Amino acid sequence: MYLCILGLPLMGFIGAAGFGRFLGGRGAGVLTTSLLALTFFFSCIVFYEVGICGSSCTLSVSPWFLSESWDATWGLLFDPLTGTMCVVVTSVSTLVHLYSTSYMGEDPHLPRFMSYLSLFTFFMLILITGDNFLQMFVGWEGVGLASYLLINFWYTRLQANKSAIKAMMMNRVGDFGLGLGIFALYTIFGSVNFESVFACAPHLSDEKIVFFGTEFHAYTLIGILLFVGATGKSAQIGLHTWLPDAMEGPTPVSALIHAATMVTAGVFLIARCSPLYEYAPDALGVIALAGGMTAFFAATTGLVQNDLKRVIAYSTCSQLGYMVFACGLSHYDLGVFHLANHAFFKALLFLGAGSVIHAMAGEQDMRRLGGLGQALPFTNTMMLLGSLALVGFPFLSGFYSKDALLEVSYAHFTLSGDFTFILGCGAAFCTSYYSFRLVSLTFLGEPKGPKKAYEGIHEAPFQMAIPLVILGIGSLFSGFLGKELMVGLGTPFWQNAIVNLPTHNTGLEAEYIDQSIKHLPFVLTCIGGFLGLFINSPYLSPTVYKMKLTALGLNLYTFLNRRWLFDKVYNDYIGAPALNFGYNVSFKSIDKGVLEILGPFGITQGIRDLVNQIHKLQSGLIYHYAFVMLLGLTFLLTLLSLENLIQVWVDPRLWFVFGLAFMSYFLAGEKTTDEEKVLG
Amino acid sequence: MSLIHSLHVSFVVFLLGLVGIYLNRKNIILVLMSIELMLLGINLNLLSFSVSLDDLLGQIFALFILTVAAAESAIGLAILVIYFRLRGTIDIEFIRLMKG
């Protein structure tokens, strides 16, 4: 049964990809969805057995390659962390499969789409169930590949192709860091198995490693390199630019990538490596700072985005920042708990947005929506529910994880704790603002779109509504149900999956912080929410528009709307120079330049030129020949007579160099004459 | 007359012949004459050494070289005549058929 969790999505992929032609769109949809539903059922059993009953287990599947002390095997590790992730991944994936059968129902390539979705799920499950870093890397690369295939599912669209390439490339930057991190792990531990590495972790915490000629504390270096991998996959600041662009894919893809699977891999990696990170406080500091900055940056950017999906994408980025800084503050359990809650409400938001886009015939610019509340009451309810869960409204799922995050960051008496608390509160305010701005612009106010779109408006069909309802229930209750289980004080749930040094655990302090601090995020959320509703209401929007047109307002708006100009900086200062370097230096100067001249082209051309020069010496005139004879004789006689003198000063090897120099001289001389010929 | 003097003479004669070959740009007969001059210089050299070293071998060589020089000039003049018959000129400037 545990193997079925991996096997069924793979079967779904093979079935839909290999036999999609015979199954047809509907058949492929039914096949993959039902297989995924079965996987979800098994995942629940795993969660019960492994997590709640506390019987973690490993399965050894087969050796992969063995060489001396190196052993790479295919093995599965089921512990509470894996169990939680399995449930999250398979539940959201199942609902996305079901949703896609209707949302993508008109698409002629539905079997291909369903097969990609199953492939994505399969690789994600490989990632989370692997019992060594190498197998995790397979899943890691696999979800990157599947995301590439899914983002440019509509491969005829130029923008989709570019986005997919961007996603792949940005991820690959992180993957490189992850690869280096795994190499470093192997150097220190001599193994990449989780068991061996984590068992040795407390004993090798003083090891040093030399990297780029400098000696580093091994765990810090490994931790930061692994975090570079997590940065790429989890869209942390610096490598986040692919995430909003990944919106070019169909909406269910966004829901899958952004809610439950791909972006959570980074957080999962950090949580999985908690035994290492606990002994690398510097690495944890870096993670906390990066997470805090991501949360704040993405939340401010989300304030002024006009694309329905882009707002939610930045919200994802921001929430990932929350999870990462929770991990950076040694509260891996909170990070994973927020991950699980976030999966539900973010999938709900994305699928709800998909429902809106579906209803409005593809319109996703919020400035051309509006007034959909009466036309789409069900979607409206679901989106509002998702937004409330996202902003951490009391007793909804976001509340239990997000406010707890902010509390532990305040109770973490370090610089990074204060830093993340302040940025986290700012981000909470912005989150609330843009969530309600989204609701206000989309569902309230006056209709701003074309009349035709409103005439054809329709509520989500059955297959799309079911996932929304289930996710809505999840968003309502997952926080309450999971709180004591996963992040309750002294809960035995995580067993050995998450290691937390007693000195790092501030869970108890977080219970006893000042009452006003505990209320602060909620107050900020309320203010942000009201501002979001009022500023974007028809009464205030003309005033706000005038404010936007002032110099300061325009600058600020442009800065935020252009995503802090990250893309511009990357394109102008990294992308363009890199391409320039690739074309002018490595291609033109080295490949087609130096190597060609020293290699085939230069040698043949050089010898040909030399021969041309030499045969020109034969003018046919007798006195020239006579002169050359005399000259040669004189030269040889001189050499002979001066031999003793010359040998002292001139190394015989230098004659070879002189020969080359003469050759190149002739070559250069011939080049100019060639050019003159061309010019003449 | 010491050996040095006669060697000087032979060397100067040889050098004049050599210079005559490559400084001459007009007449191919002058080239042949220069070659004869060089051979004469060599002969003189051989004879001087033969006398100085009191060895007959040099004189025998000189006699052989005289023969060879005669034969060479005969053949050279024959070639020249044939060449003139073909081209109608013996001007060196126009002998460029051996161009590389």
Coordinates of C-alpha atoms in Angstrom, one line a residue, chain A residues 73-452:
Chain A
T73 CA 19.5 3.1 -3.1
W74 CA 15.9 3.5 -3.9
G75 CA 14.2 3.6 -0.6
L76 CA 11.1 5.1 0.9
L77 CA 11.0 6.8 4.3
F78 CA 7.6 7.3 5.9
D79 CA 7.7 9.5 8.9
P80 CA 5.2 12.2 10.2
L81 CA 6.8 14.8 8.0
T82 CA 6.4 12.7 4.9
G83 CA 2.9 11.6 6.0
T84 CA 1.8 15.2 6.4
M85 CA 3.2 16.2 3.0
C86 CA 1.6 13.1 1.4
V87 CA -1.8 14.1 2.6
V88 CA -1.4 17.7 1.5
V89 CA 0.0 16.9 -1.9
T90 CA -2.4 14.1 -2.8
S91 CA -5.5 15.9 -1.5
V92 CA -4.8 19.1 -3.4
S93 CA -3.6 17.2 -6.4
T94 CA -6.7 15.0 -6.5
L95 CA -9.0 18.1 -6.3
V96 CA -7.0 19.8 -9.0
H97 CA -7.3 16.7 -11.2
L98 CA -11.1 16.7 -10.7
Y99 CA -11.2 20.4 -11.3
S100 CA -9.2 20.1 -14.5
T101 CA -11.5 17.6 -16.1
S102 CA -14.1 20.4 -16.2
Y103 CA -11.9 23.5 -16.4
M104 CA -9.9 22.1 -19.3
G105 CA -12.8 20.1 -20.6
E106 CA -12.8 21.9 -23.9
D107 CA -9.1 21.5 -24.5
P108 CA -8.2 19.1 -27.3
H109 CA -5.1 18.0 -25.4
L110 CA -6.8 17.0 -22.2
P111 CA -5.1 13.6 -21.9
R112 CA -1.7 15.2 -22.2
F113 CA -2.7 17.7 -19.5
M114 CA -3.9 15.0 -17.2
S115 CA -0.8 12.9 -17.7
Y116 CA 1.4 15.9 -16.9
L117 CA -0.6 16.6 -13.7
S118 CA -0.1 12.9 -12.6
L119 CA 3.6 13.1 -13.5
F120 CA 3.9 16.2 -11.4
T121 CA 2.3 14.5 -8.5
F122 CA 4.4 11.4 -8.9
F123 CA 7.7 13.4 -8.8
M124 CA 6.5 15.4 -5.9
L125 CA 5.8 12.1 -4.0
I126 CA 9.2 10.8 -5.0
L127 CA 10.6 14.0 -3.5
I128 CA 8.9 13.7 -0.2
T129 CA 9.1 10.0 0.3
G130 CA 12.8 9.6 -0.6
D131 CA 15.0 8.3 2.1
N132 CA 18.2 9.9 0.8
F133 CA 19.2 13.2 -0.6
L134 CA 19.9 11.7 -4.0
Q135 CA 16.4 10.3 -4.4
M136 CA 15.0 13.6 -3.2
F137 CA 17.0 15.2 -5.9
V138 CA 15.3 13.1 -8.5
G139 CA 12.0 14.3 -7.3
W140 CA 13.4 17.8 -7.1
E141 CA 14.4 17.9 -10.7
G142 CA 11.3 15.9 -11.7
V143 CA 8.9 18.5 -10.4
G144 CA 11.0 21.2 -12.2
L145 CA 10.6 19.2 -15.4
A146 CA 6.9 18.7 -14.8
S147 CA 6.3 22.3 -14.0
Y148 CA 8.1 23.2 -17.3
L149 CA 5.8 20.9 -19.2
L150 CA 2.7 22.3 -17.5
I151 CA 3.5 26.0 -17.6
N152 CA 3.9 25.8 -21.4
F153 CA 1.1 23.4 -21.8
W154 CA -0.3 25.8 -24.4
Y155 CA 3.0 25.7 -26.2
T156 CA 1.8 27.8 -29.1
R157 CA 1.8 30.8 -26.9
L158 CA 5.1 32.6 -26.9
Q159 CA 4.7 34.0 -23.4
A160 CA 4.0 30.6 -22.0
N161 CA 7.2 29.2 -23.5
K162 CA 9.2 32.1 -22.2
S163 CA 7.7 31.7 -18.7
A164 CA 8.4 28.0 -18.7
I165 CA 12.0 28.5 -19.7
K166 CA 12.3 31.1 -17.0
A167 CA 10.8 28.8 -14.4
M168 CA 13.2 26.1 -15.4
M169 CA 16.3 28.3 -15.5
M170 CA 15.6 30.0 -12.2
N171 CA 15.0 26.7 -10.6
R172 CA 18.2 25.3 -12.1
V173 CA 20.2 28.1 -10.4
G174 CA 18.8 26.8 -7.1
D175 CA 19.3 23.2 -8.1
F176 CA 23.0 23.9 -8.6
G177 CA 23.2 25.1 -5.0
L178 CA 21.4 22.0 -3.9
G179 CA 23.7 19.8 -5.8
L180 CA 26.7 21.5 -4.3
G181 CA 25.1 21.0 -0.9
I182 CA 24.7 17.3 -1.4
F183 CA 28.3 17.0 -2.5
A184 CA 29.4 18.8 0.6
L185 CA 27.2 16.5 2.7
Y186 CA 28.8 13.5 1.1
T187 CA 32.3 15.0 1.8
I188 CA 31.5 15.3 5.5
F189 CA 29.3 12.3 6.2
G190 CA 30.4 9.9 3.5
S191 CA 26.7 9.1 2.9
V192 CA 23.6 10.7 1.5
N193 CA 21.2 8.6 3.4
F194 CA 19.0 10.6 5.8
E195 CA 19.4 8.0 8.5
S196 CA 23.2 8.0 8.5
V197 CA 23.5 11.8 8.0
F198 CA 21.1 12.8 10.7
A199 CA 22.4 10.2 13.1
C200 CA 25.9 11.6 12.8
A201 CA 24.8 15.2 12.7
P202 CA 25.3 16.0 16.5
H203 CA 28.8 14.4 16.4
L204 CA 30.3 16.2 13.4
S205 CA 29.0 19.7 14.2
D206 CA 32.5 21.1 14.5
E207 CA 33.8 19.9 11.1
K208 CA 35.3 22.4 8.7
I209 CA 35.2 22.3 5.0
V210 CA 37.2 24.1 2.4
F211 CA 35.2 25.8 -0.3
F212 CA 36.7 28.2 -2.9
G213 CA 39.9 28.2 -1.0
T214 CA 38.3 29.4 2.2
E215 CA 37.6 27.3 5.3
F216 CA 34.0 27.3 6.4
H217 CA 32.0 25.7 9.2
A218 CA 30.7 22.7 7.4
Y219 CA 27.1 22.7 8.5
T220 CA 26.7 26.4 7.9
L221 CA 28.0 26.0 4.3
I222 CA 25.9 22.9 3.7
G223 CA 22.9 24.6 5.2
I224 CA 23.3 27.7 3.0
L225 CA 23.8 25.7 -0.1
L226 CA 20.8 23.6 0.6
F227 CA 18.9 26.8 1.2
V228 CA 20.0 28.1 -2.2
G229 CA 18.2 25.1 -3.6
A230 CA 15.1 25.9 -1.4
T231 CA 15.3 29.5 -2.6
G232 CA 14.9 28.5 -6.2
K233 CA 12.1 26.0 -5.6
S234 CA 10.3 28.0 -2.9
A235 CA 10.6 31.3 -4.7
Q236 CA 12.4 33.2 -2.0
I237 CA 13.8 36.6 -2.6
G238 CA 16.5 36.6 -5.2
L239 CA 15.2 33.7 -7.2
H240 CA 11.5 34.4 -7.0
T241 CA 10.9 36.0 -10.3
W242 CA 9.8 32.8 -12.0
L243 CA 6.8 32.3 -9.8
P244 CA 4.6 35.2 -10.9
D245 CA 5.5 34.4 -14.5
A246 CA 4.4 30.8 -14.1
M247 CA 0.9 32.2 -14.2
E248 CA 1.0 31.7 -17.9
G249 CA 0.0 28.1 -17.4
P250 CA -3.6 27.1 -17.0
T251 CA -5.1 27.9 -13.6
P252 CA -5.2 24.4 -12.2
V253 CA -1.5 24.3 -12.8
S254 CA -1.1 27.4 -10.8
A255 CA -3.1 25.9 -8.0
L256 CA -1.0 22.7 -8.1
I257 CA 2.4 24.5 -8.3
H258 CA 1.7 27.3 -6.0
A259 CA -0.5 25.8 -3.4
A260 CA 0.6 22.3 -2.5
T261 CA 3.5 20.9 -4.4
M262 CA 6.4 22.6 -6.1
V263 CA 6.9 25.6 -3.9
T264 CA 6.5 23.7 -0.7
A265 CA 9.5 21.5 -1.6
G266 CA 11.9 24.1 -0.4
V267 CA 10.2 24.4 3.0
F268 CA 10.0 20.6 3.1
L269 CA 13.8 20.4 2.5
I270 CA 14.6 22.8 5.3
A271 CA 12.3 20.9 7.7
R272 CA 13.7 17.6 6.6
C273 CA 17.2 18.8 7.3
S274 CA 16.3 20.2 10.7
P275 CA 18.9 17.9 12.5
L276 CA 21.6 19.6 10.4
Y277 CA 20.2 23.1 10.7
E278 CA 19.9 22.9 14.4
Y279 CA 23.7 22.9 14.6
A280 CA 24.2 25.7 12.1
P281 CA 22.8 28.8 13.7
D282 CA 24.4 31.1 11.1
A283 CA 22.6 29.3 8.3
L284 CA 19.3 29.6 10.2
G285 CA 19.9 33.3 10.6
V286 CA 20.3 33.6 6.8
I287 CA 17.1 31.6 6.3
A288 CA 15.1 33.7 8.7
L289 CA 16.3 37.0 7.1
A290 CA 15.6 35.8 3.6
G291 CA 12.2 34.5 4.6
G292 CA 11.3 37.7 6.3
M293 CA 12.4 39.8 3.4
T294 CA 10.5 37.6 1.0
A295 CA 7.3 37.8 3.0
F296 CA 7.5 41.6 3.1
F297 CA 8.6 42.2 -0.4
A298 CA 6.0 39.9 -2.0
A299 CA 3.2 41.3 0.1
T300 CA 4.0 44.9 -0.9
T301 CA 4.3 43.9 -4.5
G302 CA 0.9 42.2 -4.3
L303 CA -0.7 45.5 -3.2
V304 CA -0.9 47.0 -6.6
Q305 CA -0.9 44.1 -9.1
N306 CA -3.9 44.2 -11.4
D307 CA -3.9 40.6 -12.6
L308 CA -6.2 38.3 -10.6
K309 CA -3.7 35.4 -10.6
R310 CA -0.7 37.5 -10.1
V311 CA -2.0 38.9 -6.8
I312 CA -2.5 35.3 -5.6
A313 CA 1.0 34.4 -6.9
Y314 CA 2.6 37.1 -4.9
S315 CA 0.5 36.1 -1.9
T316 CA 2.0 32.6 -2.3
C317 CA 5.5 34.1 -2.4
S318 CA 4.8 36.0 0.7
Q319 CA 3.3 33.1 2.6
L320 CA 6.3 31.0 1.6
G321 CA 8.4 33.7 3.2
Y322 CA 6.5 33.1 6.4
M323 CA 7.1 29.4 6.3
V324 CA 10.8 29.9 5.6
F325 CA 11.3 32.3 8.3
A326 CA 9.5 30.0 10.7
C327 CA 12.0 27.3 9.8
G328 CA 14.8 29.8 10.1
L329 CA 13.7 30.5 13.7
S330 CA 13.9 26.7 14.4
H331 CA 10.1 26.3 14.3
Y332 CA 10.1 23.8 11.5
D333 CA 6.8 22.3 12.8
L334 CA 5.1 25.7 12.5
G335 CA 6.6 26.1 9.0
V336 CA 5.1 22.7 7.9
F337 CA 1.8 23.4 9.6
H338 CA 1.5 26.7 7.8
L339 CA 2.4 24.9 4.6
A340 CA -0.4 22.4 5.1
N341 CA -3.0 25.1 5.9
H342 CA -1.7 27.3 3.1
A343 CA -2.1 24.4 0.7
F344 CA -5.8 24.4 1.3
F345 CA -6.6 28.0 1.2
K346 CA -4.2 28.9 -1.6
A347 CA -5.6 26.0 -3.7
L348 CA -9.1 27.4 -2.9
L349 CA -8.1 30.9 -4.0
F350 CA -6.5 29.7 -7.2
L351 CA -9.3 27.4 -8.1
G352 CA -11.8 30.1 -7.2
A353 CA -9.9 32.5 -9.4
G354 CA -10.0 29.9 -12.1
S355 CA -13.8 29.7 -11.7
V356 CA -14.0 33.5 -12.1
I357 CA -11.9 33.4 -15.2
H358 CA -13.9 30.6 -16.6
A359 CA -17.1 32.5 -15.9
M360 CA -15.8 35.7 -17.5
A361 CA -14.5 33.9 -20.7
G362 CA -10.8 34.3 -19.8
E363 CA -10.8 37.8 -18.4
Q364 CA -8.3 38.0 -15.6
D365 CA -7.5 41.7 -15.3
M366 CA -9.2 42.9 -12.1
R367 CA -9.8 46.3 -13.6
R368 CA -12.2 44.7 -16.1
L369 CA -14.1 42.6 -13.6
G370 CA -16.2 43.9 -10.8
G371 CA -19.7 43.3 -9.5
L372 CA -19.5 39.6 -9.8
G373 CA -20.9 39.1 -6.3
Q374 CA -24.5 38.7 -7.4
A375 CA -23.7 36.8 -10.6
L376 CA -21.4 34.3 -8.9
P377 CA -22.6 33.9 -5.3
F378 CA -21.0 30.5 -4.8
T379 CA -17.5 31.5 -6.2
N380 CA -17.8 34.7 -4.2
T381 CA -18.4 32.8 -1.0
M382 CA -15.5 30.5 -1.7
M383 CA -13.1 33.3 -2.6
L384 CA -14.1 35.3 0.5
L385 CA -13.6 32.2 2.6
G386 CA -10.1 31.7 1.1
S387 CA -9.2 35.3 1.6
L388 CA -10.3 35.2 5.2
A389 CA -8.3 32.1 5.8
L390 CA -5.3 33.7 4.1
V391 CA -5.4 36.9 6.2
G392 CA -5.6 34.9 9.4
F393 CA -9.2 35.6 10.4
P394 CA -9.7 34.1 13.9
F395 CA -10.7 30.4 13.9
L396 CA -10.0 29.9 10.2
S397 CA -6.9 27.9 9.3
G398 CA -4.5 30.8 8.6
F399 CA -5.1 32.2 12.0
Y400 CA -3.7 29.1 13.8
S401 CA -0.4 29.0 11.8
K402 CA 0.2 32.6 10.8
D403 CA -0.4 34.3 14.1
A404 CA 1.6 31.6 15.9
L405 CA 4.4 32.3 13.5
L406 CA 4.5 35.9 14.4
E407 CA 4.3 35.1 18.1
V408 CA 7.3 32.8 18.0
S409 CA 9.2 35.3 16.0
Y410 CA 8.6 37.9 18.7
A411 CA 9.5 35.5 21.4
H412 CA 12.7 34.6 19.6
F413 CA 15.0 37.0 21.4
T414 CA 17.4 37.5 18.5
L415 CA 18.0 40.1 15.9
S416 CA 16.6 37.9 13.2
G417 CA 13.5 37.3 15.4
D418 CA 12.8 41.0 15.7
F419 CA 13.5 41.6 12.1
T420 CA 11.1 38.9 11.0
F421 CA 8.5 40.0 13.4
I422 CA 8.4 43.5 12.1
L423 CA 8.5 42.5 8.5
G424 CA 6.0 39.8 9.2
C425 CA 3.6 42.2 10.7
G426 CA 4.0 44.5 7.8
A427 CA 3.4 41.6 5.5
A428 CA 0.3 40.6 7.4
F429 CA -1.1 44.1 7.0
C430 CA -0.3 44.1 3.2
T431 CA -1.8 40.6 2.9
S432 CA -5.0 41.7 4.3
Y433 CA -5.1 44.8 2.1
Y434 CA -4.5 43.0 -1.2
S435 CA -6.8 40.1 -0.3
F436 CA -9.7 42.4 0.3
R437 CA -8.7 44.6 -2.6
L438 CA -9.0 41.4 -4.7
V439 CA -12.5 40.7 -3.3
S440 CA -13.6 44.3 -3.6
L441 CA -12.4 44.7 -7.2
T442 CA -13.7 41.4 -8.4
F443 CA -16.9 40.9 -6.6
L444 CA -18.1 44.3 -5.3
G445 CA -18.6 47.6 -7.0
E446 CA -19.9 48.1 -10.5
P447 CA -19.3 45.8 -13.5
K448 CA -16.4 47.1 -15.5
G449 CA -16.0 44.4 -18.1
P450 CA -17.6 44.2 -21.5
K451 CA -21.3 43.5 -21.5
K452 CA -20.9 40.3 -23.6

